[in-house]
Amino acid sequence: MGRHIAALKHLWLAWTLLQMEIAAQNTQNINVFFINEVDNEPAAKAVEVVLTYLKKNPSYGLSVQIESIEANKTDAKILLEAICNKYVASIERKQTPHLILDTTKSGVSSETVKSFTQALGLPTISASYGQEGDLRQWRDLDESKQKYLLQIMPPADIMPEAVRSIVKRLNITNAAILYDDTFVMDHKYKSLLQNIQTRHVITAIAKDGKREREEQIEKLRNLDINNFFVLGNLESIGMVLESVKPAYFARNFAWHAITQHEGELRSKRDNATIMFLKPMAYAQYRDRLGLLYSTFNLNEEPKLTSAFYFDLALRSFLAIKEMLHSGAWPKDMEYLKCDDFQGGNTPERNIDLRQYFIQVTEPTSYGTFELVTQPGQTFNGFSYMKFEMDINVLQIRGGSSVNSKSIGTWTAGLDSPLVVKDEEQMKNLTADTVYRIYTVVQAPFIMRDETAPKGYKGYCIDLINEIAAIVHFDYEIQEVEDGKFGNMDEKGEWNGIVKKLIDKQADIGLGSMSVMAEREIVIDFTVPYYDLVGITIMMQRPSSPSSLFKFLTVLETNVWLCILAAYFFTSFLMWVFDRWSPYSYQNNREKYKDDEEKREFNLKECLWFCMTSLTPQGGGEAPKNLSGRLVAATWWLFGFIIIASYTANLAAFLTVSRLDTPVESLDDLAKQYKILYAPLNGSAAMTYFERMANIEQMFYEIWKDLSLNDSLTPLERSKLAVWDYPVSDKYTKMWQAMQEAGLPATLDEAVARVRNSSSATGFAFLGDATDIRYLQLTNCDLQVVGEEFSRKPYAIAVQQGSHLKDQFNNAILTLLNKRQLEKLKEKWWKNDEAQASCEKPEDQSDGISIQNIGGVFIVIFVGIGMACITLVFEYWWYRYRKNPRIIDVAEANSTQPSYKDGGKATDGIILGHTGEKFEKSNAALRPRFNQFPATFKPRF
């Protein structure tokens, strides 16, 4: 049994030796120049492992002779001399290289190697960084050189493309990309986020210390950036996170970490949630990767990079072997020495290394090679290693990762989208775009309201909400401390909202902020959102007192008393004249017996006559005597003059009481001295008047210098000699008057001064027309006077160069096209709840109001009431006290009175008289109230 086992061992050994002999006879020897960059340990280790791997697997039939050259990163001359020396030595030894394996990354070393291989026509496979345009020495290769000068982008070069995919997926508008020395980003500044409207900064992580990193992040934050990407190893990412202020992990910030390593992220942060991307090997390649790691000691970190260099080197060697084995390699290939190169004598090559490299079927150990296989497409800059990265939501508590959840994957590629498994978690990782807004309270644009979501309401709040719905952002709003929009002092320093924008403390300046030339020098404005608004004048509305008996105030009291005295005196005088004149009716009845009108002017009739003579109805029959008529005529003339004067004065009185204020324009205000006036201190109106006064002063100085110039000829000087002052001093006087009156500090103070003004000490406020119109809308005692002047538009202010300008411009124009701005005006001006319900002020075109003429109706009612009372009294007096008897008209006509004793009647009675002397009566007379006809119906 033992002899059989020994025989079998001898047979197996003999078979093994035979196979080794056959393999040795079929082994292909190739020479390779391996040019590696300093500190690129994964590449050096990977090539070393490849050589060991080929030795332990003789079935490949490949023996590789490596000539290693270490490339420095700064001195191209030294590197080129080192390469040329070894290259010339290989030619002399007749061991010319079949392949140049270039693992330099970028910069001087990479371009030096590419210049060398391109000039001498040496087949090269490079793992340098960059796309086609970034490979300057290989930028314009002809078709034959494109077949043997190949570049495969390493994982660290394709991995930053994940930033582009994240930005596009989450619609990120700003980004800061920090990286360490494990990534090369020099060539990514333009290409990484090209054709994406995202403001971004790409910068290396500060290496000096934590304080420097804190300052670096603070500078980035001052650039209005709230999305941060950190590309580096786990240690670098941890140090950056430790340098961040806790406030920068709020909801309006987002942090993304991308690494080539597979380990766990650790950081001394107390509370942070970030998006963390790390590579993961494909499941089908993990066994092979584990074998290389454990058996062949492929243990350089990161594993992804080591595996890439291993697969690249092995694939390159196998491609050369296959070319040699198939006869595709030229037998007598010409090699040109470095000194023999003259600039255009590169040897012609007929080597299709690209085809054989693509055809290699050797399995990979981490990911797969994504190579351009179409003949007409560019290979360099578009071929890379394809792998996957796991997207995790990582929560860091107390220095370690306490919770990690995979929410998706990203497959390495030049334009590869994210594959998201949890959309909700992905949304939670996005930075809420929260802008800082500073404002000034000014109704109706900005008003405090504790019940509102942001604590404010108004036209501008509705406007910014509409813009936010279009641009997709949130905001925090607060009032600026000094309550100013922004003015520049003599030192060129700004205050108010403008200062906040200049100092990067605010993103947006919101309110009724005017666009001014000096402001546009330091900040930017959007397109106007409101019409041109100027400066106007606000004054107290003149109040004309109304009275129901205003018509009685036309004449003074003593005049009314004189008229009343004249009335009684004239009535008495007329009664006296009629009583004693022999030609009066009562003294000469026979003479006037045939007249149709017979009027006896007793005292009652005289009073009635004088009263009715003042009315259009007239006084009736005049006295018969001439003296009485003269008195009546005199009274008529007196009454005509009084009534005419009263009517004219009544019209003038009512008109004067409704006249407008004497100030109707800025010129009227400037010409008078009775009414004080001033704008708000530090307002745009104040700046306007101050500058206009300064301009007038400058013009005056220019004119004075011209007129007093001794070098002028008499003729030239005579042309400047004028009697009138040639330069207006209107604004100079107004500015002086304003300073003397005192500029109110706040709008409330200005309104109080207007309300407290009187006819003797009037005050007019000059300010923005919108503010004054709203005050007039909400207060019945204020009015706008005159037209607007110095009109300027309102716009939203942003930082100079801010991306918000274009976004807000588009949003405002969209709202304008949808007529949303007009709806906001209607809401806050026409339909405002604060609008006061004021009585319509009287003007000269209106008629007399009932408040001023209503007394005449009271007079009518009083007269009717007095007449009713008199009627009752009359009925009572004649019914119960005097027992009156009334003659029937028919009975009176049937009897003729007879006169005895001087013509006095002896029969019958006189109507309305009773007594013993009148009790004898004709049989035809009878008491009216003792016998009633059958048809009589009493009225009471």
PDB file of N, CA and C in Angstrom, residues 106-137:
ATOM      1  N   SER A 106      -1.710  63.360 -12.197  1.00  0.00           N
ATOM      2  CA  SER A 106      -1.953  64.565 -12.977  1.00  0.00           C
ATOM      3  C   SER A 106      -0.761  65.480 -12.831  1.00  0.00           C
ATOM      4  N   GLY A 107      -0.880  66.652 -13.441  1.00  0.00           N
ATOM      5  CA  GLY A 107       0.143  67.650 -13.273  1.00  0.00           C
ATOM      6  C   GLY A 107       1.376  67.399 -14.107  1.00  0.00           C
ATOM      7  N   VAL A 108       2.514  67.871 -13.555  1.00  0.00           N
ATOM      8  CA  VAL A 108       3.769  67.857 -14.305  1.00  0.00           C
ATOM      9  C   VAL A 108       4.202  66.440 -14.648  1.00  0.00           C
ATOM     10  N   SER A 109       4.142  65.552 -13.683  1.00  0.00           N
ATOM     11  CA  SER A 109       4.620  64.191 -13.926  1.00  0.00           C
ATOM     12  C   SER A 109       3.786  63.492 -14.994  1.00  0.00           C
ATOM     13  N   SER A 110       2.499  63.633 -14.926  1.00  0.00           N
ATOM     14  CA  SER A 110       1.635  62.962 -15.883  1.00  0.00           C
ATOM     15  C   SER A 110       1.835  63.517 -17.292  1.00  0.00           C
ATOM     16  N   GLU A 111       1.925  64.833 -17.413  1.00  0.00           N
ATOM     17  CA  GLU A 111       2.107  65.428 -18.735  1.00  0.00           C
ATOM     18  C   GLU A 111       3.481  65.106 -19.302  1.00  0.00           C
ATOM     19  N   THR A 112       4.493  64.970 -18.439  1.00  0.00           N
ATOM     20  CA  THR A 112       5.834  64.619 -18.907  1.00  0.00           C
ATOM     21  C   THR A 112       5.841  63.220 -19.506  1.00  0.00           C
ATOM     22  N   VAL A 113       5.210  62.287 -18.822  1.00  0.00           N
ATOM     23  CA  VAL A 113       5.153  60.908 -19.331  1.00  0.00           C
ATOM     24  C   VAL A 113       4.396  60.858 -20.653  1.00  0.00           C
ATOM     25  N   LYS A 114       3.281  61.573 -20.742  1.00  0.00           N
ATOM     26  CA  LYS A 114       2.481  61.547 -21.973  1.00  0.00           C
ATOM     27  C   LYS A 114       3.227  62.198 -23.124  1.00  0.00           C
ATOM     28  N   SER A 115       3.983  63.244 -22.811  1.00  0.00           N
ATOM     29  CA  SER A 115       4.777  63.880 -23.862  1.00  0.00           C
ATOM     30  C   SER A 115       5.854  62.920 -24.379  1.00  0.00           C
ATOM     31  N   PHE A 116       6.472  62.197 -23.473  1.00  0.00           N
ATOM     32  CA  PHE A 116       7.519  61.231 -23.843  1.00  0.00           C
ATOM     33  C   PHE A 116       6.955  60.099 -24.706  1.00  0.00           C
ATOM     34  N   THR A 117       5.881  59.498 -24.288  1.00  0.00           N
ATOM     35  CA  THR A 117       5.329  58.350 -25.024  1.00  0.00           C
ATOM     36  C   THR A 117       4.725  58.774 -26.360  1.00  0.00           C
ATOM     37  N   GLN A 118       4.138  59.960 -26.396  1.00  0.00           N
ATOM     38  CA  GLN A 118       3.532  60.420 -27.638  1.00  0.00           C
ATOM     39  C   GLN A 118       4.604  60.770 -28.660  1.00  0.00           C
ATOM     40  N   ALA A 119       5.711  61.347 -28.203  1.00  0.00           N
ATOM     41  CA  ALA A 119       6.769  61.755 -29.123  1.00  0.00           C
ATOM     42  C   ALA A 119       7.487  60.548 -29.711  1.00  0.00           C
ATOM     43  N   LEU A 120       7.756  59.522 -28.890  1.00  0.00           N
ATOM     44  CA  LEU A 120       8.525  58.368 -29.354  1.00  0.00           C
ATOM     45  C   LEU A 120       7.633  57.237 -29.843  1.00  0.00           C
ATOM     46  N   GLY A 121       6.299  57.397 -29.722  1.00  0.00           N
ATOM     47  CA  GLY A 121       5.377  56.405 -30.256  1.00  0.00           C
ATOM     48  C   GLY A 121       5.416  55.102 -29.496  1.00  0.00           C
ATOM     49  N   LEU A 122       5.455  55.155 -28.185  1.00  0.00           N
ATOM     50  CA  LEU A 122       5.540  53.946 -27.362  1.00  0.00           C
ATOM     51  C   LEU A 122       4.151  53.574 -26.872  1.00  0.00           C
ATOM     52  N   PRO A 123       3.716  52.327 -27.027  1.00  0.00           N
ATOM     53  CA  PRO A 123       2.406  51.889 -26.526  1.00  0.00           C
ATOM     54  C   PRO A 123       2.306  52.135 -25.017  1.00  0.00           C
ATOM     55  N   THR A 124       1.246  52.794 -24.626  1.00  0.00           N
ATOM     56  CA  THR A 124       1.104  53.230 -23.228  1.00  0.00           C
ATOM     57  C   THR A 124      -0.325  53.006 -22.768  1.00  0.00           C
ATOM     58  N   ILE A 125      -0.447  52.546 -21.543  1.00  0.00           N
ATOM     59  CA  ILE A 125      -1.743  52.519 -20.845  1.00  0.00           C
ATOM     60  C   ILE A 125      -1.565  53.349 -19.585  1.00  0.00           C
ATOM     61  N   SER A 126      -2.366  54.411 -19.501  1.00  0.00           N
ATOM     62  CA  SER A 126      -2.227  55.385 -18.420  1.00  0.00           C
ATOM     63  C   SER A 126      -3.447  55.328 -17.510  1.00  0.00           C
ATOM     64  N   ALA A 127      -3.211  55.530 -16.230  1.00  0.00           N
ATOM     65  CA  ALA A 127      -4.291  55.640 -15.244  1.00  0.00           C
ATOM     66  C   ALA A 127      -4.334  57.045 -14.664  1.00  0.00           C
ATOM     67  N   SER A 128      -4.024  58.030 -15.508  1.00  0.00           N
ATOM     68  CA  SER A 128      -4.016  59.410 -15.036  1.00  0.00           C
ATOM     69  C   SER A 128      -5.440  59.958 -14.974  1.00  0.00           C
ATOM     70  N   TYR A 129      -5.573  61.100 -14.266  1.00  0.00           N
ATOM     71  CA  TYR A 129      -6.873  61.726 -14.058  1.00  0.00           C
ATOM     72  C   TYR A 129      -7.209  62.651 -15.233  1.00  0.00           C
ATOM     73  N   GLY A 130      -8.500  62.796 -15.481  1.00  0.00           N
ATOM     74  CA  GLY A 130      -8.953  63.767 -16.459  1.00  0.00           C
ATOM     75  C   GLY A 130      -9.656  63.130 -17.635  1.00  0.00           C
ATOM     76  N   GLN A 131     -10.469  63.954 -18.280  1.00  0.00           N
ATOM     77  CA  GLN A 131     -11.134  63.528 -19.500  1.00  0.00           C
ATOM     78  C   GLN A 131     -10.325  63.971 -20.696  1.00  0.00           C
ATOM     79  N   GLU A 132     -10.885  63.821 -21.883  1.00  0.00           N
ATOM     80  CA  GLU A 132     -10.097  64.006 -23.100  1.00  0.00           C
ATOM     81  C   GLU A 132      -9.442  65.388 -23.141  1.00  0.00           C
ATOM     82  N   GLY A 133     -10.195  66.411 -22.835  1.00  0.00           N
ATOM     83  CA  GLY A 133      -9.635  67.759 -22.919  1.00  0.00           C
ATOM     84  C   GLY A 133      -8.608  68.051 -21.854  1.00  0.00           C
ATOM     85  N   ASP A 134      -8.604  67.279 -20.762  1.00  0.00           N
ATOM     86  CA  ASP A 134      -7.656  67.513 -19.674  1.00  0.00           C
ATOM     87  C   ASP A 134      -6.292  66.903 -19.964  1.00  0.00           C
ATOM     88  N   LEU A 135      -6.218  65.988 -20.920  1.00  0.00           N
ATOM     89  CA  LEU A 135      -4.951  65.332 -21.258  1.00  0.00           C
ATOM     90  C   LEU A 135      -4.280  66.173 -22.339  1.00  0.00           C
ATOM     91  N   ARG A 136      -3.566  67.190 -21.916  1.00  0.00           N
ATOM     92  CA  ARG A 136      -3.075  68.176 -22.872  1.00  0.00           C
ATOM     93  C   ARG A 136      -2.124  67.578 -23.909  1.00  0.00           C
ATOM     94  N   GLN A 137      -1.226  66.688 -23.479  1.00  0.00           N
ATOM     95  CA  GLN A 137      -0.257  66.114 -24.409  1.00  0.00           C
ATOM     96  C   GLN A 137      -0.893  65.054 -25.317  1.00  0.00           C
TER      97      GLN A 137
END
